[in-house]
């Protein structure tokens, strides 16, 4: 984990140094870099899915992600349309299951996704994972003097460490659909999970709104625990400041 953070930090410092050391002569209308508004706060809401999910795992409903990041924006002196964005924040995924019990507190060497179609089941089961993340972006804005009303695009990567993984099972029902117990069962454990997350990211849009996409490059679970599943997310970014 330390090596990954050092690699990303080194890359960020290299880009930042390039942005600060490069010079260009501007004859008129000099660009003011200090305090410019360019996505210092980003809030993302999107749909999340699992690439590599086997047919034996029954997901259903709208699975979503919510991310909140605080960013520094470091423009290149040679071209203020380009900048490096680096920061920190919280990323979370919520996967919904249908008639499935996810036994994250089990004692088995493999993670069990129990099919409950032929027995009592919970009306709704959710697996939530939360990460402390450090995003890094190479950004483009068509009008750096008015970034809130111009075209934007960004490519990047984010590195995270897992803070929490838990399931929430709500309302126990019989096989026929009758409510047996209206309660919520919450279980938490990081035992089966790969606690380091690295994901590729991209954004494109206009002003305060951009479409974003992310794809996790690392496996969600530890080797041999479950199928090689890599979460992805597509949604909307609201940015400002």
Short mmCIF file of C-alpha atoms in Angstrom, two decimals:
data_model
loop_
_atom_site.label_atom_id
_atom_site.label_comp_id
_atom_site.label_asym_id
_atom_site.label_seq_id
_atom_site.Cartn_x
_atom_site.Cartn_y
_atom_site.Cartn_z
CA UNK A 1 0.00 0.00 0.00
CA UNK A 2 2.82 2.43 0.88
CA UNK A 3 4.51 1.74 -2.45
CA UNK A 4 1.31 2.54 -4.34
CA UNK A 5 0.84 5.86 -2.53
CA UNK A 6 4.50 6.77 -3.06
CA UNK A 7 4.17 6.03 -6.78
CA UNK A 8 1.06 8.18 -7.14
CA UNK A 9 2.57 10.95 -5.01
CA UNK A 10 5.72 10.91 -7.12
CA UNK A 11 3.70 11.16 -10.31
CA UNK A 12 1.69 14.06 -8.89
CA UNK A 13 4.84 15.90 -7.81
CA UNK A 14 6.35 15.46 -11.28
CA UNK A 15 3.27 16.91 -12.96
CA UNK A 16 3.05 19.70 -10.41
CA UNK A 17 6.72 20.58 -10.96
CA UNK A 18 6.12 20.68 -14.72
CA UNK A 19 3.18 22.97 -14.18
CA UNK A 20 5.21 25.33 -11.99
CA UNK A 21 8.53 25.28 -13.86
CA UNK A 22 7.24 25.69 -17.42
CA UNK A 23 7.12 29.32 -18.59
CA UNK A 24 5.46 31.17 -21.43
CA UNK A 25 5.46 34.83 -22.44
CA UNK A 26 1.95 36.35 -22.51
CA UNK A 27 1.72 39.70 -24.24
CA UNK A 28 -1.83 40.60 -23.21
CA UNK A 29 -4.68 39.50 -20.97
CA UNK A 30 -2.47 37.51 -18.56
CA UNK A 31 -4.16 34.55 -16.92
CA UNK A 32 -4.67 34.79 -13.18
CA UNK A 33 -4.02 31.39 -11.64
CA UNK A 34 -4.44 32.19 -7.98
CA UNK A 35 -7.86 31.21 -6.65
CA UNK A 36 -9.37 30.25 -9.99
CA UNK A 37 -12.55 28.17 -9.83
CA UNK A 38 -11.85 24.74 -11.32
CA UNK A 39 -13.49 21.81 -9.56
CA UNK A 40 -12.01 22.11 -6.08
CA UNK A 41 -15.06 20.27 -4.71
CA UNK A 42 -16.51 17.29 -6.57
CA UNK A 43 -19.64 15.31 -5.62
CA UNK A 44 -20.37 12.23 -7.73
CA UNK A 45 -23.51 10.10 -7.85
CA UNK A 46 -23.76 7.15 -10.19
CA UNK A 47 -24.77 3.61 -10.99
CA UNK A 48 -22.36 0.86 -9.91
CA UNK A 49 -21.98 -2.61 -11.37
CA UNK A 50 -19.63 -5.57 -11.08
CA UNK A 51 -17.55 -6.61 -14.08
CA UNK A 52 -16.84 -10.35 -13.93
CA UNK A 53 -19.90 -11.12 -11.83
CA UNK A 54 -20.86 -14.82 -12.18
CA UNK A 55 -24.46 -15.91 -12.84
CA UNK A 56 -24.63 -17.45 -9.36
CA UNK A 57 -24.67 -13.99 -7.74
CA UNK A 58 -28.13 -12.40 -7.93
CA UNK A 59 -27.89 -8.61 -7.88
CA UNK A 60 -31.02 -6.52 -8.42
CA UNK A 61 -32.37 -3.01 -8.04
CA UNK A 62 -30.35 0.18 -8.43
CA UNK A 63 -26.83 -0.19 -7.08
CA UNK A 64 -25.18 3.20 -6.61
CA UNK A 65 -21.97 4.98 -5.76
CA UNK A 66 -21.45 8.26 -3.91
CA UNK A 67 -18.08 10.04 -3.90
CA UNK A 68 -17.01 13.36 -2.36
CA UNK A 69 -13.56 14.81 -3.07
CA UNK A 70 -11.71 18.01 -2.15
CA UNK A 71 -9.14 18.89 -4.81
CA UNK A 72 -6.21 21.19 -5.49
CA UNK A 73 -5.96 22.51 -9.06
CA UNK A 74 -2.42 23.17 -10.36
CA UNK A 75 -2.44 24.77 -13.85
CA UNK A 76 0.48 24.50 -16.26
CA UNK A 77 2.18 27.87 -16.82
CA UNK A 78 2.89 26.96 -20.43
CA UNK A 79 -0.79 26.18 -21.08
CA UNK A 80 -3.38 27.20 -18.45
CA UNK A 81 -6.01 25.09 -20.23
CA UNK A 82 -4.21 22.08 -18.76
CA UNK A 83 -3.86 21.39 -15.05
CA UNK A 84 -3.25 18.68 -12.49
CA UNK A 85 -5.97 17.96 -9.96
CA UNK A 86 -4.99 16.15 -6.76
CA UNK A 87 -6.88 15.71 -3.53
CA UNK A 88 -8.58 13.42 -1.05
CA UNK A 89 -12.04 12.28 -0.14
CA UNK A 90 -14.46 9.44 0.48
CA UNK A 91 -15.76 6.94 -2.09
CA UNK A 92 -18.58 4.48 -1.42
CA UNK A 93 -20.36 1.72 -3.37
CA UNK A 94 -23.70 0.15 -2.49
CA UNK A 95 -24.56 -3.11 -4.26
CA UNK A 96 -28.16 -4.42 -4.01
CA UNK A 97 -28.93 -8.17 -4.04
CA UNK A 98 -32.11 -10.14 -4.72
CA UNK A 99 -32.95 -13.08 -2.43
CA UNK A 100 -29.28 -13.50 -1.53
CA UNK A 101 -27.46 -13.58 1.79
CA UNK A 102 -23.86 -12.32 1.63
CA UNK A 103 -22.03 -14.03 4.49
CA UNK A 104 -19.18 -11.55 5.05
CA UNK A 105 -18.81 -12.69 8.68
CA UNK A 106 -18.61 -16.37 7.78
CA UNK A 107 -15.80 -18.71 8.85
CA UNK A 108 -15.45 -20.37 5.44
CA UNK A 109 -12.22 -19.69 3.44
CA UNK A 110 -14.44 -18.46 0.58
CA UNK A 111 -17.15 -15.81 0.62
CA UNK A 112 -20.60 -17.40 0.39
CA UNK A 113 -23.38 -15.73 -1.63
CA UNK A 114 -26.30 -17.89 -0.44
CA UNK A 115 -29.23 -18.25 -2.87
CA UNK A 116 -32.45 -17.87 -0.83
CA UNK A 117 -35.01 -18.43 -3.61
CA UNK A 118 -36.27 -21.65 -1.98
CA UNK A 119 -36.32 -20.51 1.64
CA UNK A 120 -36.87 -17.47 3.86
CA UNK A 121 -35.19 -14.35 2.53
CA UNK A 122 -34.68 -10.67 3.23
CA UNK A 123 -36.71 -8.18 1.22
CA UNK A 124 -33.58 -6.11 0.59
CA UNK A 125 -29.89 -6.91 1.01
CA UNK A 126 -27.17 -4.30 0.47
CA UNK A 127 -23.38 -4.63 0.50
CA UNK A 128 -21.70 -1.28 1.22
CA UNK A 129 -17.99 -0.56 0.91
CA UNK A 130 -16.36 2.75 1.89
CA UNK A 131 -12.85 3.95 1.00
CA UNK A 132 -10.54 6.83 1.89
CA UNK A 133 -9.28 7.86 -1.56
CA UNK A 134 -6.65 10.07 -3.20
CA UNK A 135 -7.75 11.04 -6.74
CA UNK A 136 -5.32 12.38 -9.35
CA UNK A 137 -6.46 13.96 -12.64
CA UNK A 138 -4.92 15.50 -15.74
CA UNK A 139 -7.50 18.16 -16.62
CA UNK A 140 -8.46 20.23 -19.67
CA UNK A 141 -10.73 23.28 -19.64
CA UNK A 142 -11.49 25.20 -22.84
CA UNK A 143 -11.69 28.63 -21.13
CA UNK A 144 -9.50 28.79 -18.00
CA UNK A 145 -10.72 32.33 -17.24
CA UNK A 146 -14.33 31.12 -17.07
CA UNK A 147 -14.17 27.43 -16.19
CA UNK A 148 -17.70 27.40 -14.75
CA UNK A 149 -19.07 27.99 -18.26
CA UNK A 150 -16.80 26.01 -20.52
CA UNK A 151 -16.03 22.52 -21.78
CA UNK A 152 -14.10 20.25 -19.42
CA UNK A 153 -12.44 16.84 -19.66
CA UNK A 154 -10.20 14.85 -17.33
CA UNK A 155 -8.38 11.53 -17.17
CA UNK A 156 -7.01 10.12 -13.95
CA UNK A 157 -6.56 7.46 -11.35
CA UNK A 158 -7.62 7.14 -7.74
CA UNK A 159 -6.01 5.10 -4.97
CA UNK A 160 -7.94 4.13 -1.87
CA UNK A 161 -7.84 2.14 1.32
CA UNK A 162 -10.97 0.47 2.69
CA UNK A 163 -12.51 2.02 5.79
CA UNK A 164 -15.54 -0.22 6.13
CA UNK A 165 -17.44 -3.10 4.51
CA UNK A 166 -20.86 -4.14 5.78
CA UNK A 167 -24.14 -5.70 4.75
CA UNK A 168 -27.60 -4.48 5.66
CA UNK A 169 -30.46 -7.01 5.45
CA UNK A 170 -33.98 -5.63 5.93
CA UNK A 171 -37.36 -7.31 6.56
CA UNK A 172 -37.31 -11.12 6.77
CA UNK A 173 -39.93 -12.78 4.55
CA UNK A 174 -41.11 -16.34 4.07
CA UNK A 175 -40.71 -18.22 0.81
CA UNK A 176 -44.29 -17.22 -0.10
CA UNK A 177 -43.58 -13.52 0.54
CA UNK A 178 -45.21 -13.13 3.96
CA UNK A 179 -43.40 -10.82 6.39
CA UNK A 180 -41.94 -12.84 9.26
CA UNK A 181 -39.98 -10.15 11.07
CA UNK A 182 -39.71 -6.45 10.23
CA UNK A 183 -36.16 -5.82 11.43
CA UNK A 184 -32.73 -4.94 10.05
CA UNK A 185 -29.66 -7.17 10.36
CA UNK A 186 -26.33 -5.36 9.88
CA UNK A 187 -22.99 -7.18 9.73
CA UNK A 188 -19.53 -5.70 9.19
CA UNK A 189 -16.23 -7.33 8.23
CA UNK A 190 -13.29 -6.63 5.88
CA UNK A 191 -12.00 -10.21 6.07
CA UNK A 192 -12.74 -11.24 2.48
CA UNK A 193 -11.96 -7.92 0.79
CA UNK A 194 -8.88 -6.51 -0.90
CA UNK A 195 -8.53 -3.37 1.20
CA UNK A 196 -6.50 -1.48 -1.44
CA UNK A 197 -8.40 -0.05 -4.39
CA UNK A 198 -6.91 1.42 -7.57
CA UNK A 199 -9.31 2.68 -10.26
CA UNK A 200 -9.02 4.48 -13.59
CA UNK A 201 -11.29 7.53 -13.99
CA UNK A 202 -12.55 9.86 -16.71
CA UNK A 203 -14.83 12.93 -16.86
CA UNK A 204 -16.32 15.04 -19.64
CA UNK A 205 -18.91 17.79 -19.60
CA UNK A 206 -19.70 21.49 -19.33
CA UNK A 207 -19.40 23.90 -16.43
CA UNK A 208 -20.50 22.50 -13.09
CA UNK A 209 -21.77 19.22 -14.56
CA UNK A 210 -19.70 16.40 -16.04
CA UNK A 211 -20.34 12.76 -16.81
CA UNK A 212 -17.88 10.47 -15.09
CA UNK A 213 -16.82 6.86 -15.35
CA UNK A 214 -14.53 4.70 -13.24
CA UNK A 215 -13.22 1.15 -13.51
CA UNK A 216 -11.48 -0.64 -10.66
CA UNK A 217 -8.14 -2.09 -11.74
CA UNK A 218 -7.69 -4.19 -8.61
CA UNK A 219 -9.83 -7.15 -7.63
CA UNK A 220 -12.60 -6.37 -5.11
CA UNK A 221 -11.95 -9.55 -3.14
CA UNK A 222 -8.79 -11.29 -1.99
CA UNK A 223 -7.35 -13.95 -4.29
CA UNK A 224 -9.21 -17.26 -4.05
CA UNK A 225 -12.00 -15.87 -1.87
CA UNK A 226 -14.53 -15.18 -4.65
CA UNK A 227 -14.72 -14.53 -8.39
CA UNK A 228 -12.44 -11.80 -9.80
CA UNK A 229 -14.88 -8.92 -9.61
CA UNK A 230 -13.94 -5.37 -10.63
CA UNK A 231 -16.52 -2.67 -9.81
CA UNK A 232 -17.29 0.07 -12.34
CA UNK A 233 -19.38 3.21 -12.04
CA UNK A 234 -21.07 5.66 -14.44
CA UNK A 235 -22.76 8.85 -13.29
CA UNK A 236 -22.82 12.63 -12.86
CA UNK A 237 -20.30 14.90 -11.17
CA UNK A 238 -21.39 18.20 -9.60
CA UNK A 239 -18.33 20.41 -9.17
CA UNK A 240 -17.62 23.92 -8.02
CA UNK A 241 -15.47 26.34 -6.04
#
